[in-house]
PDB file of C-alpha atoms and ligand atoms in Angstrom:
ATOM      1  CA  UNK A1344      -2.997  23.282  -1.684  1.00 46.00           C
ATOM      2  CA  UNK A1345      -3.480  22.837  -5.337  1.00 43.00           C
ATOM      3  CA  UNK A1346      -6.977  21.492  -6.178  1.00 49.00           C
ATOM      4  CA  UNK A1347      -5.489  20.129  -9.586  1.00 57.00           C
ATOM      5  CA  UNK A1348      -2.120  18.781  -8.923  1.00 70.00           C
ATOM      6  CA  UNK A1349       0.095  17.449  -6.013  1.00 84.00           C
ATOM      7  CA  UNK A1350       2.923  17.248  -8.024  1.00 80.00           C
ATOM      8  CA  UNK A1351       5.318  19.255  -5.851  1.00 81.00           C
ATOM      9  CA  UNK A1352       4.238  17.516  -2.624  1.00 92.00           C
ATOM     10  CA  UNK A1353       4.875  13.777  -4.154  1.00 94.00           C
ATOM     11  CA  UNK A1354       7.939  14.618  -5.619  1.00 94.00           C
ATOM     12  CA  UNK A1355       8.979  16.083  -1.806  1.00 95.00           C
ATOM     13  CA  UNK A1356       7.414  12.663  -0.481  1.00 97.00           C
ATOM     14  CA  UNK A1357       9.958  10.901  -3.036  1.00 97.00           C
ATOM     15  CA  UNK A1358      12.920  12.445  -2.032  1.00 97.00           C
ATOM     16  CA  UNK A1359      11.855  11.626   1.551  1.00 97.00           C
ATOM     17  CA  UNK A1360      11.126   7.795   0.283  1.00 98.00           C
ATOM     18  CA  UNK A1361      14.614   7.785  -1.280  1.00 97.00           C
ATOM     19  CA  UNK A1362      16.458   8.946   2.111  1.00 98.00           C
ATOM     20  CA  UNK A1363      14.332   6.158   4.257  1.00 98.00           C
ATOM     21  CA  UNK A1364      16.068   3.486   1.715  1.00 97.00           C
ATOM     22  CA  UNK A1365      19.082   4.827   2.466  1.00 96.00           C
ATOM     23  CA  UNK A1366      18.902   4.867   6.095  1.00 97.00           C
ATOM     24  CA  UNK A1367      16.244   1.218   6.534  1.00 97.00           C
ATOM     25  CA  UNK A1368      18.536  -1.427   7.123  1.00 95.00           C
ATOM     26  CA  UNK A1369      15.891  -4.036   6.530  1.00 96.00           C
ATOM     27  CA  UNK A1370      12.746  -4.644   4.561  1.00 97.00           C
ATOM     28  CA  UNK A1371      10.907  -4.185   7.822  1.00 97.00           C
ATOM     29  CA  UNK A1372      12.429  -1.487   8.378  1.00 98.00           C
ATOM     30  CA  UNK A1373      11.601   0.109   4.961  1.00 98.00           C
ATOM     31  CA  UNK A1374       8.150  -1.196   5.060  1.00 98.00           C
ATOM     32  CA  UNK A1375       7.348   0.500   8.823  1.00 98.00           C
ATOM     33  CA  UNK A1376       9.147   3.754   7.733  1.00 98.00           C
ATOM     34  CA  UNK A1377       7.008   4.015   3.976  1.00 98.00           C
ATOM     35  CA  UNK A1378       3.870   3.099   6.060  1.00 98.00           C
ATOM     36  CA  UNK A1379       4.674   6.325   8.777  1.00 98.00           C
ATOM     37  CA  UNK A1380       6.211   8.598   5.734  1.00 98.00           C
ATOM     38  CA  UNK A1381       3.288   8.157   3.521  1.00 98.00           C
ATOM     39  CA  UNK A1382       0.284   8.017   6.512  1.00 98.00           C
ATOM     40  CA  UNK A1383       1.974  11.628   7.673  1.00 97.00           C
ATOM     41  CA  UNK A1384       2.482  13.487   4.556  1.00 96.00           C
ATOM     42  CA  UNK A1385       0.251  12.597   2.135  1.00 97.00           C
ATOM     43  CA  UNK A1386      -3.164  14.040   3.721  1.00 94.00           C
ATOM     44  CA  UNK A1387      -5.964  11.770   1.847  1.00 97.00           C
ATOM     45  CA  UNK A1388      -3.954   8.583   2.656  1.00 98.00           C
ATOM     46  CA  UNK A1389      -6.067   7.686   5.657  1.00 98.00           C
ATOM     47  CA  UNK A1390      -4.864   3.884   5.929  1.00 98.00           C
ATOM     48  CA  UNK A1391      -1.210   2.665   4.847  1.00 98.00           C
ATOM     49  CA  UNK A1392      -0.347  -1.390   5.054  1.00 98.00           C
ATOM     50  CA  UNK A1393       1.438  -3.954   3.807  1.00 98.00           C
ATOM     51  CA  UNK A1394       0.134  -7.384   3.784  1.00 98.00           C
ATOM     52  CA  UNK A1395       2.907 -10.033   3.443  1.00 98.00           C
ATOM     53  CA  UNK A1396       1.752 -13.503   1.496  1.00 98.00           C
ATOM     54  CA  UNK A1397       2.293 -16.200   3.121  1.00 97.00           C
ATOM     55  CA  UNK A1398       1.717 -19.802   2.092  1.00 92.00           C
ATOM     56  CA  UNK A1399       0.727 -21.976   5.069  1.00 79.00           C
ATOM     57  CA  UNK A1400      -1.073 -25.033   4.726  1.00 76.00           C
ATOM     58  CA  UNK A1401      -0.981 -24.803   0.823  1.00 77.00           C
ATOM     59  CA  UNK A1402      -3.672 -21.978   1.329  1.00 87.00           C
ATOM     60  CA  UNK A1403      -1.826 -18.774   0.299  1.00 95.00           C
ATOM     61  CA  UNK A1404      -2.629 -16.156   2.812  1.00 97.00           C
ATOM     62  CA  UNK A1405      -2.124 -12.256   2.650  1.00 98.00           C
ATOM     63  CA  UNK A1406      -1.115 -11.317   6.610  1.00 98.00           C
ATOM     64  CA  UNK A1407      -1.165  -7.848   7.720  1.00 98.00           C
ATOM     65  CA  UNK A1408       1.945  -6.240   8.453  1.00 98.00           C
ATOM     66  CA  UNK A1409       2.869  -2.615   9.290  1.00 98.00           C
ATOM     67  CA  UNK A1410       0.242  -0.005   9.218  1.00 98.00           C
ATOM     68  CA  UNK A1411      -0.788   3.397  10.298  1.00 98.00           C
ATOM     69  CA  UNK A1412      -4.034   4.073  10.335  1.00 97.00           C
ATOM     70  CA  UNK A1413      -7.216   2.369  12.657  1.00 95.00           C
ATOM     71  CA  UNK A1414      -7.177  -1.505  13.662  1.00 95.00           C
ATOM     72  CA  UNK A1415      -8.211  -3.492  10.626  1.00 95.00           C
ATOM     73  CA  UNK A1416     -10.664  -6.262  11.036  1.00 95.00           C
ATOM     74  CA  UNK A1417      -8.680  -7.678   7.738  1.00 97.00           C
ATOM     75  CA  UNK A1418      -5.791  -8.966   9.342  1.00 97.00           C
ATOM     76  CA  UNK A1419      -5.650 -12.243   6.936  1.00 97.00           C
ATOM     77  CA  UNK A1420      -7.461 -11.765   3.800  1.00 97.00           C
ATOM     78  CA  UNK A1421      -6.996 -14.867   1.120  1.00 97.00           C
ATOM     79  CA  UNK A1422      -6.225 -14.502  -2.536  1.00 97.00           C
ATOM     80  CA  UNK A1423     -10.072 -14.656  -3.545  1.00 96.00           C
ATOM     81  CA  UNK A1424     -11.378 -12.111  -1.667  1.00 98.00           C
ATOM     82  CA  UNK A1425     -11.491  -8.431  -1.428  1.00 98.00           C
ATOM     83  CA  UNK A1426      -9.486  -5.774  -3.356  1.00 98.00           C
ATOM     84  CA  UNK A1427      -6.456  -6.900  -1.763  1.00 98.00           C
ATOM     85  CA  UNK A1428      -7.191 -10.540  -3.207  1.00 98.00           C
ATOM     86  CA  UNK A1429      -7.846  -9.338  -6.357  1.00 98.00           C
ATOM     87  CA  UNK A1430      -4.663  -6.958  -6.481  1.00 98.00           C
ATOM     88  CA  UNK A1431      -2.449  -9.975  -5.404  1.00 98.00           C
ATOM     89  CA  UNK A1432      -3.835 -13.007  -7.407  1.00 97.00           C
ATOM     90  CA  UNK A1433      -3.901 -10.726 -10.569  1.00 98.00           C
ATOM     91  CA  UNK A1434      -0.219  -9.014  -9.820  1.00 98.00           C
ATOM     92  CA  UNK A1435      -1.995  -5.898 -10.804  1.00 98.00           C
ATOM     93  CA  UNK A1436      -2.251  -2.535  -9.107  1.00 98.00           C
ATOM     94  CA  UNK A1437      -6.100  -2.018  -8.226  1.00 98.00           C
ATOM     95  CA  UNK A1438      -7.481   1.527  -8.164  1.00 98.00           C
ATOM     96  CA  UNK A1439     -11.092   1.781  -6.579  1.00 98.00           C
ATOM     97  CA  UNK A1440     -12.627   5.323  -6.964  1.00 98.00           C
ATOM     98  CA  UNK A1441     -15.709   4.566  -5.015  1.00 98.00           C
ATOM     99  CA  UNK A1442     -15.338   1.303  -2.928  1.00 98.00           C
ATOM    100  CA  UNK A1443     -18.797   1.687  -2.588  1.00 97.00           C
ATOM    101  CA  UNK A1444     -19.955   0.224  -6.025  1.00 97.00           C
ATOM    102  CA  UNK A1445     -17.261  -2.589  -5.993  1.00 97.00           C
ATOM    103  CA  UNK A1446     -18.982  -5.948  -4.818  1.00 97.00           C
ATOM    104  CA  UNK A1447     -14.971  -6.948  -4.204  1.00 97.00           C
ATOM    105  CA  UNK A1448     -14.151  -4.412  -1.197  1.00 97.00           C
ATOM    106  CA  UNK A1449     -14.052  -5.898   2.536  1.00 97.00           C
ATOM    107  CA  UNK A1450     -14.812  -2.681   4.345  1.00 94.00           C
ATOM    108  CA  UNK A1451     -12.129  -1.374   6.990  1.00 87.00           C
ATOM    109  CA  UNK A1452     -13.936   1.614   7.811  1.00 90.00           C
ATOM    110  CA  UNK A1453     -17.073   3.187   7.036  1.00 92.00           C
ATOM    111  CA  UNK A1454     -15.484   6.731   6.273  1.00 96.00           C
ATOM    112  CA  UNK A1455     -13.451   5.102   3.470  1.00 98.00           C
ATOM    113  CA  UNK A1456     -14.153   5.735  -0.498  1.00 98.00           C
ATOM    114  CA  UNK A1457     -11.457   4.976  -2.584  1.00 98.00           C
ATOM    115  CA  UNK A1458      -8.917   2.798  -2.720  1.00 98.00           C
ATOM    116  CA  UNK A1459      -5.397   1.614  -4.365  1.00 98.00           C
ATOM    117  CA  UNK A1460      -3.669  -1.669  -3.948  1.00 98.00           C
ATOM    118  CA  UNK A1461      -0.061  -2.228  -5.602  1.00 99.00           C
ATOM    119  CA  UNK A1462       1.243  -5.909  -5.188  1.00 98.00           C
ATOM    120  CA  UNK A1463       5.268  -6.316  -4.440  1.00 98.00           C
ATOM    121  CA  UNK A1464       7.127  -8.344  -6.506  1.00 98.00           C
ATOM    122  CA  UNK A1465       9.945 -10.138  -5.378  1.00 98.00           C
ATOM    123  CA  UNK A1466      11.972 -13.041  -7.216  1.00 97.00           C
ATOM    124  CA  UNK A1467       9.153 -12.209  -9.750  1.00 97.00           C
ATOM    125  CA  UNK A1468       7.005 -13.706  -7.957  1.00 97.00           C
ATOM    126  CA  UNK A1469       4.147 -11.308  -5.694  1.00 98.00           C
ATOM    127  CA  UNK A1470       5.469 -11.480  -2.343  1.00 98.00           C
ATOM    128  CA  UNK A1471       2.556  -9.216  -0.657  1.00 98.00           C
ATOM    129  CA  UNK A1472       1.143  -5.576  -1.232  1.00 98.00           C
ATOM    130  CA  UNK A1473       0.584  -1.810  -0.479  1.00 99.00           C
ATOM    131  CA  UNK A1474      -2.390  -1.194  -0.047  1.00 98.00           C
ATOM    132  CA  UNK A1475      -4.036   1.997   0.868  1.00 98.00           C
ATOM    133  CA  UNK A1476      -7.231   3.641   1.890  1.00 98.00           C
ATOM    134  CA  UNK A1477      -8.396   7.225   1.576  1.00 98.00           C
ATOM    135  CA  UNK A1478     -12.022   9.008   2.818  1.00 98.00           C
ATOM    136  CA  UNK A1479     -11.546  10.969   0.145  1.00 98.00           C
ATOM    137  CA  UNK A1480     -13.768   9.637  -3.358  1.00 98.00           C
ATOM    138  CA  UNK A1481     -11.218   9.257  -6.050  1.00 98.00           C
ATOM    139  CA  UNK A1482      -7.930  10.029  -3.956  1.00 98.00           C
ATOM    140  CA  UNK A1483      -5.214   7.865  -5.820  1.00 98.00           C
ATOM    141  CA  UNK A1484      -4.525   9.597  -9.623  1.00 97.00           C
ATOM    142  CA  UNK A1485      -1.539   8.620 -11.707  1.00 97.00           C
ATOM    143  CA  UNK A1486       0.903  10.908  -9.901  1.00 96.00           C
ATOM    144  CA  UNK A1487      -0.404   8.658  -6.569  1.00 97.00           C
ATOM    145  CA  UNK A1488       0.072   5.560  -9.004  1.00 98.00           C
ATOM    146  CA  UNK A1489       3.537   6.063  -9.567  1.00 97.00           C
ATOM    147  CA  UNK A1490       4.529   6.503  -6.178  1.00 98.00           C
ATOM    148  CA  UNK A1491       3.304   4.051  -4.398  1.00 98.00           C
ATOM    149  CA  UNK A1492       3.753   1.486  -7.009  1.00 98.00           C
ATOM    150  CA  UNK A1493       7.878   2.913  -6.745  1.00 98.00           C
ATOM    151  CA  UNK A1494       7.618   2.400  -2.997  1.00 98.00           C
ATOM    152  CA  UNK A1495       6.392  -1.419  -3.664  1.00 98.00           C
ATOM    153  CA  UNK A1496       9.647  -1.658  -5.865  1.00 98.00           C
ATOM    154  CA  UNK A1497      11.418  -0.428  -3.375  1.00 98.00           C
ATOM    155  CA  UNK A1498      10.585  -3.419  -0.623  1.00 98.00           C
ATOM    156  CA  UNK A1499      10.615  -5.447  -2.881  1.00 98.00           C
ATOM    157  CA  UNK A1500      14.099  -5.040  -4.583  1.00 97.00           C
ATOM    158  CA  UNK A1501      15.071  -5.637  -0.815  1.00 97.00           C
ATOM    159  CA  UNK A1502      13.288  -8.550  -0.151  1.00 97.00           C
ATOM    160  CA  UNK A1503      15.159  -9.979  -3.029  1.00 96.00           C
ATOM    161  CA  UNK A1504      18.404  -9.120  -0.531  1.00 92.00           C
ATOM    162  CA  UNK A1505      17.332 -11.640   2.106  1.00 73.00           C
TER     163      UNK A1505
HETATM  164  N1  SME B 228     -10.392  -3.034   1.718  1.00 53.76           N
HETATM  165  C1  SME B 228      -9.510  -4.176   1.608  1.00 53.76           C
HETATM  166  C2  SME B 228      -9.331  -4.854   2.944  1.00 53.76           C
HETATM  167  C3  SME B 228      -8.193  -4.328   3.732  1.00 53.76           C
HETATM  168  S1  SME B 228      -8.524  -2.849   4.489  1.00 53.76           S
HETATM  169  O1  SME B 228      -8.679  -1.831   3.441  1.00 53.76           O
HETATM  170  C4  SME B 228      -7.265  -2.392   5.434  1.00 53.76           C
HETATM  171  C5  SME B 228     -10.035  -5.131   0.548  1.00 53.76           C
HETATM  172  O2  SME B 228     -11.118  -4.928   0.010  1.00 53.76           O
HETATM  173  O3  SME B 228      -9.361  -6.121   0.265  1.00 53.76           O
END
């Protein structure tokens, strides 16, 4: 593999991404089938979720939905806490090289170091997240940016469908 850049491989992972929107005939189908795609080819991305926001009792609530990857203890996480929280209440993508030395990160695992988090927009309005966890230090560089922030885009231009 090239130690500099995986362009080749996330470009392959794209085209795969592109046939899974063809074939998903729901978000939850897109959403399981990016979480499995991404899990199995991309080799530092340890953890793939989404978390879905949901508003009951007033109290906006990010709620885990399909992963690959270990059991999370995180299965609700609210706006104001963790990564997550911060990636969702800010509607920015969050990259964490070292989760280590961020006072923000709930910990999923103790072999994890970096982190991204890329909140799905849908109706303008952030819907839930992508958020995923690598043991690697530093795992998620622009090229890892751009794809996972097009595979948000993707769910959520078909959340907008519903
Ligand atoms: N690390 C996240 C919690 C979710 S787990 O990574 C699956 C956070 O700090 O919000």
């Amino acid at each position: 593999m090239s130690s500099t850049s995986h362009a080749p491989k996330i470009a392959e992972v794209r085209q795969d991404i592109d046939r899974l929107k063809s074939s998903a005939r729901t978000a939850d189908q897109l959403m399981e089938g990016i979480t499995r795609l991404l899990h199995e080819k991309m080799l530092k991305y340890n953890w793939v979720g989404f978390y879905l926001l949901e508003h009951a009792d007033d109290s906006p609530m990010l709620v885990l939905g399909h992963f690959q990857g270990a059991m999370t203890p995180h299965t609700r996480i609210p706006l104001n806490q963790g990564i997550c929280g911060a990636a969702a209440s800010s509607g920015r993508t969050v990259v964490v090289d070292d989760v280590s030395s961020d006072s923000r990160y709930l910990a999923c695992s103790l072999e994890t170091k970096s982190e991204i988090v890329v909140p799905v927009f849908a109706h303008g309005k952030v819907a839930g997240e992508l958020d995923i966890d690598s043991h690697f230090p530093a795992a998620f560089g622009n090229e890892d940016r751009e794809l996972v922030e097009y595979c948000a885009e993707l769910v959520g231009q078909r959340l907008e469908q519903k």
